[in-house]
PDB file of C-alpha atoms and ligand atoms in Angstrom:
ATOM      1  CA  MET A 230     -19.931  40.908 -13.142  1.00  0.00           C
ATOM      2  CA  ASN A 231     -16.468  43.211 -13.938  1.00  0.00           C
ATOM      3  CA  ASP A 232     -13.682  40.929 -12.926  1.00  0.00           C
ATOM      4  CA  CYS A 233     -11.345  43.707 -14.206  1.00  0.00           C
ATOM      5  CA  ILE A 234      -8.450  44.298 -11.028  1.00  0.00           C
ATOM      6  CA  PHE A 235      -7.827  47.946 -12.300  1.00  0.00           C
ATOM      7  CA  CYS A 236     -11.107  48.327 -12.749  1.00  0.00           C
ATOM      8  CA  LYS A 237     -11.313  47.376  -9.354  1.00  0.00           C
ATOM      9  CA  ILE A 238      -8.789  49.671  -7.925  1.00  0.00           C
ATOM     10  CA  ILE A 239     -10.497  52.671  -9.925  1.00  0.00           C
ATOM     11  CA  GLU A 240     -13.213  51.404  -7.757  1.00  0.00           C
ATOM     12  CA  ASP A 241     -11.658  51.337  -4.222  1.00  0.00           C
ATOM     13  CA  LYS A 242     -12.716  47.727  -4.541  1.00  0.00           C
ATOM     14  CA  LEU A 243      -8.554  47.106  -4.130  1.00  0.00           C
ATOM     15  CA  PRO A 244      -5.454  48.485  -2.783  1.00  0.00           C
ATOM     16  CA  ALA A 245      -3.198  50.464  -5.277  1.00  0.00           C
ATOM     17  CA  TYR A 246      -0.875  53.675  -4.778  1.00  0.00           C
ATOM     18  CA  LYS A 247      -2.718  55.992  -6.606  1.00  0.00           C
ATOM     19  CA  VAL A 248      -0.964  59.067  -7.519  1.00  0.00           C
ATOM     20  CA  TYR A 249      -3.168  61.451  -9.656  1.00  0.00           C
ATOM     21  CA  GLU A 250      -7.074  61.342 -10.809  1.00  0.00           C
ATOM     22  CA  ASP A 251      -9.267  63.818 -12.419  1.00  0.00           C
ATOM     23  CA  GLU A 252     -12.595  63.427 -14.384  1.00  0.00           C
ATOM     24  CA  LYS A 253     -11.145  60.410 -16.985  1.00  0.00           C
ATOM     25  CA  PHE A 254      -7.897  59.205 -16.032  1.00  0.00           C
ATOM     26  CA  MET A 255      -5.921  57.796 -13.068  1.00  0.00           C
ATOM     27  CA  ALA A 256      -2.241  57.151 -12.323  1.00  0.00           C
ATOM     28  CA  PHE A 257      -1.531  54.047  -9.669  1.00  0.00           C
ATOM     29  CA  LEU A 258       1.909  51.973  -8.842  1.00  0.00           C
ATOM     30  CA  ASP A 259       2.745  48.985 -10.600  1.00  0.00           C
ATOM     31  CA  ILE A 260       2.930  46.443  -7.615  1.00  0.00           C
ATOM     32  CA  ALA A 261       5.902  45.005  -8.977  1.00  0.00           C
ATOM     33  CA  PRO A 262       7.971  48.082 -10.740  1.00  0.00           C
ATOM     34  CA  VAL A 263      10.961  47.891 -12.852  1.00  0.00           C
ATOM     35  CA  ASN A 264      12.065  50.529 -10.932  1.00  0.00           C
ATOM     36  CA  PRO A 265      10.492  52.769  -8.133  1.00  0.00           C
ATOM     37  CA  GLY A 266       7.807  55.058  -9.561  1.00  0.00           C
ATOM     38  CA  HIS A 267       7.083  52.573 -12.042  1.00  0.00           C
ATOM     39  CA  THR A 268       3.432  53.757 -12.517  1.00  0.00           C
ATOM     40  CA  PHE A 269       0.216  53.221 -14.874  1.00  0.00           C
ATOM     41  CA  VAL A 270      -2.210  55.333 -16.405  1.00  0.00           C
ATOM     42  CA  VAL A 271      -5.749  53.864 -17.205  1.00  0.00           C
ATOM     43  CA  PRO A 272      -9.236  55.380 -18.189  1.00  0.00           C
ATOM     44  CA  LYS A 273     -11.004  55.069 -15.402  1.00  0.00           C
ATOM     45  CA  LYS A 274     -13.906  53.810 -17.987  1.00  0.00           C
ATOM     46  CA  HIS A 275     -12.851  50.246 -19.304  1.00  0.00           C
ATOM     47  CA  PHE A 276     -11.125  49.703 -22.528  1.00  0.00           C
ATOM     48  CA  VAL A 277      -9.171  46.425 -23.734  1.00  0.00           C
ATOM     49  CA  SER A 278      -6.887  48.007 -25.721  1.00  0.00           C
ATOM     50  CA  LEU A 279      -5.956  50.530 -27.317  1.00  0.00           C
ATOM     51  CA  SER A 280      -7.869  49.738 -30.125  1.00  0.00           C
ATOM     52  CA  ASP A 281     -11.180  50.750 -28.367  1.00  0.00           C
ATOM     53  CA  VAL A 282     -10.469  53.656 -26.865  1.00  0.00           C
ATOM     54  CA  PRO A 283     -12.049  56.375 -28.714  1.00  0.00           C
ATOM     55  CA  LYS A 284     -11.167  59.496 -30.020  1.00  0.00           C
ATOM     56  CA  GLU A 285     -12.414  61.404 -26.936  1.00  0.00           C
ATOM     57  CA  TYR A 286      -9.468  60.016 -24.831  1.00  0.00           C
ATOM     58  CA  THR A 287      -6.764  59.836 -27.166  1.00  0.00           C
ATOM     59  CA  ALA A 288      -5.110  63.312 -26.769  1.00  0.00           C
ATOM     60  CA  ASP A 289      -6.561  63.401 -22.767  1.00  0.00           C
ATOM     61  CA  PHE A 290      -4.226  60.005 -22.547  1.00  0.00           C
ATOM     62  CA  MET A 291      -1.150  61.387 -23.786  1.00  0.00           C
ATOM     63  CA  THR A 292      -1.734  64.667 -21.858  1.00  0.00           C
ATOM     64  CA  VAL A 293      -1.691  62.976 -18.470  1.00  0.00           C
ATOM     65  CA  VAL A 294       0.910  60.335 -19.327  1.00  0.00           C
ATOM     66  CA  LYS A 295       3.382  63.711 -19.550  1.00  0.00           C
ATOM     67  CA  LYS A 296       2.158  65.439 -16.823  1.00  0.00           C
ATOM     68  CA  VAL A 297       2.639  62.031 -14.612  1.00  0.00           C
ATOM     69  CA  GLY A 298       5.878  61.246 -16.204  1.00  0.00           C
ATOM     70  CA  ASP A 299       7.394  64.307 -15.662  1.00  0.00           C
ATOM     71  CA  ALA A 300       6.123  63.853 -11.957  1.00  0.00           C
ATOM     72  CA  VAL A 301       7.627  60.307 -11.940  1.00  0.00           C
ATOM     73  CA  MET A 302      11.262  62.005 -13.118  1.00  0.00           C
ATOM     74  CA  GLU A 303      11.230  64.894 -10.409  1.00  0.00           C
ATOM     75  CA  ALA A 304       9.345  62.465  -7.633  1.00  0.00           C
ATOM     76  CA  VAL A 305      12.141  59.444  -8.040  1.00  0.00           C
ATOM     77  CA  GLY A 306      14.900  61.628  -9.109  1.00  0.00           C
ATOM     78  CA  VAL A 307      15.543  60.247 -12.589  1.00  0.00           C
ATOM     79  CA  GLU A 308      16.370  61.718 -16.167  1.00  0.00           C
ATOM     80  CA  GLY A 309      14.483  59.359 -18.066  1.00  0.00           C
ATOM     81  CA  PHE A 310      11.142  57.123 -18.551  1.00  0.00           C
ATOM     82  CA  ASN A 311      10.090  54.280 -20.960  1.00  0.00           C
ATOM     83  CA  LEU A 312       6.917  54.493 -22.104  1.00  0.00           C
ATOM     84  CA  GLY A 313       5.185  50.760 -22.761  1.00  0.00           C
ATOM     85  CA  MET A 314       1.700  49.826 -24.150  1.00  0.00           C
ATOM     86  CA  ASN A 315       0.960  46.009 -24.457  1.00  0.00           C
ATOM     87  CA  ASN A 316      -2.008  45.701 -26.589  1.00  0.00           C
ATOM     88  CA  GLY A 317      -2.886  42.272 -26.746  1.00  0.00           C
ATOM     89  CA  GLY A 318      -2.099  38.699 -25.540  1.00  0.00           C
ATOM     90  CA  VAL A 319       0.393  38.186 -28.262  1.00  0.00           C
ATOM     91  CA  ALA A 320       2.171  41.212 -26.999  1.00  0.00           C
ATOM     92  CA  GLY A 321       2.137  40.628 -23.857  1.00  0.00           C
ATOM     93  CA  GLN A 322      -1.050  42.222 -22.448  1.00  0.00           C
ATOM     94  CA  ILE A 323      -1.781  40.010 -19.024  1.00  0.00           C
ATOM     95  CA  VAL A 324      -4.486  42.561 -17.292  1.00  0.00           C
ATOM     96  CA  PRO A 325      -7.388  43.634 -19.892  1.00  0.00           C
ATOM     97  CA  HIS A 326      -7.477  47.179 -19.104  1.00  0.00           C
ATOM     98  CA  VAL A 327      -5.467  49.467 -21.297  1.00  0.00           C
ATOM     99  CA  HIS A 328      -2.773  51.103 -19.272  1.00  0.00           C
ATOM    100  CA  MET A 329      -0.024  53.178 -20.308  1.00  0.00           C
ATOM    101  CA  HIS A 330       3.406  52.357 -18.697  1.00  0.00           C
ATOM    102  CA  ILE A 331       5.757  54.862 -17.007  1.00  0.00           C
ATOM    103  CA  MET A 332       8.844  53.208 -16.441  1.00  0.00           C
ATOM    104  CA  PRO A 333      11.517  55.567 -14.420  1.00  0.00           C
ATOM    105  CA  ARG A 334      15.398  54.551 -15.762  1.00  0.00           C
ATOM    106  CA  VAL A 335      18.690  54.458 -13.888  1.00  0.00           C
ATOM    107  CA  GLU A 336      21.845  53.143 -15.176  1.00  0.00           C
ATOM    108  CA  SER A 337      21.863  49.642 -15.351  1.00  0.00           C
ATOM    109  CA  ASP A 338      19.066  48.764 -14.375  1.00  0.00           C
ATOM    110  CA  GLY A 339      18.724  45.840 -16.877  1.00  0.00           C
ATOM    111  CA  LEU A 340      16.090  46.633 -18.739  1.00  0.00           C
ATOM    112  CA  LYS A 341      16.715  45.629 -21.969  1.00  0.00           C
ATOM    113  CA  LEU A 342      14.453  47.190 -25.278  1.00  0.00           C
ATOM    114  CA  TRP A 343      13.108  45.276 -27.972  1.00  0.00           C
ATOM    115  CA  PRO A 344      15.232  42.612 -30.680  1.00  0.00           C
ATOM    116  CA  SER A 345      15.539  44.085 -34.071  1.00  0.00           C
ATOM    117  CA  LYS A 346      15.599  42.225 -37.429  1.00  0.00           C
ATOM    118  CA  LYS A 347      16.221  42.823 -41.087  1.00  0.00           C
ATOM    119  CA  TYR A 348      13.713  43.193 -43.115  1.00  0.00           C
ATOM    120  CA  SER A 349      14.222  41.264 -46.387  1.00  0.00           C
ATOM    121  CA  PRO A 350      14.731  43.172 -50.052  1.00  0.00           C
ATOM    122  CA  GLY A 351      11.424  45.330 -50.777  1.00  0.00           C
ATOM    123  CA  GLU A 352       9.574  43.897 -47.816  1.00  0.00           C
ATOM    124  CA  ASP A 353      10.116  46.923 -46.116  1.00  0.00           C
ATOM    125  CA  LYS A 354       8.343  48.663 -49.235  1.00  0.00           C
ATOM    126  CA  GLN A 355       5.418  46.542 -49.303  1.00  0.00           C
ATOM    127  CA  VAL A 356       4.847  47.137 -45.721  1.00  0.00           C
ATOM    128  CA  ALA A 357       5.176  50.566 -45.646  1.00  0.00           C
ATOM    129  CA  GLN A 358       2.661  50.570 -48.752  1.00  0.00           C
ATOM    130  CA  LYS A 359       0.101  48.426 -46.959  1.00  0.00           C
ATOM    131  CA  ILE A 360      -0.004  50.449 -44.015  1.00  0.00           C
ATOM    132  CA  ARG A 361      -0.433  53.776 -45.310  1.00  0.00           C
ATOM    133  CA  GLN A 362      -3.383  52.099 -47.534  1.00  0.00           C
ATOM    134  CA  ALA A 363      -5.113  50.916 -44.395  1.00  0.00           C
ATOM    135  CA  LEU A 364      -4.426  55.069 -42.837  1.00  0.00           C
ATOM    136  CA  GLY A 365      -6.111  56.058 -46.375  1.00  0.00           C
ATOM    137  CA  GLN A 366      -2.715  57.378 -47.597  1.00  0.00           C
ATOM    138  CA  ASP A 367      -1.980  55.703 -49.796  1.00  0.00           C
ATOM    139  CA  HIS A 368      -1.824  58.372 -52.517  1.00  0.00           C
ATOM    140  CA  GLU A 369       1.899  58.675 -52.365  1.00  0.00           C
ATOM    141  CA  GLU A 370       4.611  56.957 -53.890  1.00  0.00           C
ATOM    142  CA  ASN A 371       7.698  56.767 -51.472  1.00  0.00           C
TER     143      ASN A 371
HETATM  144  P1  5GP B 691       0.887  43.928 -18.384  1.00  0.00           P
HETATM  145  O1  5GP B 691      -0.828  43.504 -18.664  1.00  0.00           O
HETATM  146  O2  5GP B 691       1.574  45.239 -18.645  1.00  0.00           O
HETATM  147  O3  5GP B 691       1.649  43.157 -19.551  1.00  0.00           O
HETATM  148  O4  5GP B 691       1.195  43.505 -17.449  1.00  0.00           O
HETATM  149  C1  5GP B 691       0.701  43.861 -15.887  1.00  0.00           C
HETATM  150  C2  5GP B 691       0.979  45.304 -15.361  1.00  0.00           C
HETATM  151  O5  5GP B 691       0.185  45.003 -14.297  1.00  0.00           O
HETATM  152  C3  5GP B 691       2.038  43.917 -14.651  1.00  0.00           C
HETATM  153  O6  5GP B 691       3.552  45.206 -14.354  1.00  0.00           O
HETATM  154  C4  5GP B 691       1.788  43.733 -13.172  1.00  0.00           C
HETATM  155  O7  5GP B 691       3.097  44.076 -12.106  1.00  0.00           O
HETATM  156  C5  5GP B 691       1.087  44.666 -13.094  1.00  0.00           C
HETATM  157  N1  5GP B 691       0.301  44.378 -11.908  1.00  0.00           N
HETATM  158  C6  5GP B 691      -1.016  42.970 -12.233  1.00  0.00           C
HETATM  159  N2  5GP B 691      -1.683  42.651 -10.633  1.00  0.00           N
HETATM  160  C7  5GP B 691      -1.493  44.090 -10.280  1.00  0.00           C
HETATM  161  C8  5GP B 691      -2.138  44.433  -8.857  1.00  0.00           C
HETATM  162  O8  5GP B 691      -3.013  44.193  -8.182  1.00  0.00           O
HETATM  163  N3  5GP B 691      -2.173  45.527  -8.548  1.00  0.00           N
HETATM  164  C9  5GP B 691      -1.099  46.847  -9.363  1.00  0.00           C
HETATM  165  N4  5GP B 691      -0.708  48.145  -8.971  1.00  0.00           N
HETATM  166  N5  5GP B 691      -0.058  46.203 -10.528  1.00  0.00           N
HETATM  167  C10 5GP B 691      -0.799  44.686 -10.757  1.00  0.00           C
HETATM  168 ZN1   ZN B 692     -11.379  47.446 -15.955  1.00  0.00          ZN
END
């Protein structure tokens, strides 16, 4: 049996304030919002994290995020929002059904962005090379 709370919301077995639905995606309010209008966009099929989402979903995912994000801004009367997706427990993912947070922002709402670190000398070049290798783009010398 699938114990995923988001699957249960999608299947109407748990309540949520749903705001959007199409063939592949659904959007509903976060139960504990950063600000009113904080909304999730989720694929209706169960995938744990972005790494599990197949190509047939990825472009449409962002199309729906943009559509819902614009509607949220208009509905709650804000001029900006953050997107957030926690992939994996180490990244703070609590609900193991991939979801994009759309978080409307208002001045001085207290939401802090991530802290920043410094690279040690040469570390940035090495990391960039490894990422290019992982992407099969290691022919370039930067
Ligand atoms: P994440 O996995 O993105 O780190 O955190 C899970 C998010 O889901 C939190 O923002 C939390 O408020 C939200 N959440 C947890 N349980 C429920 C629920 O039953 N319904 C809804 N609508 N949101 C939930
Ligand atoms: Zn699920």
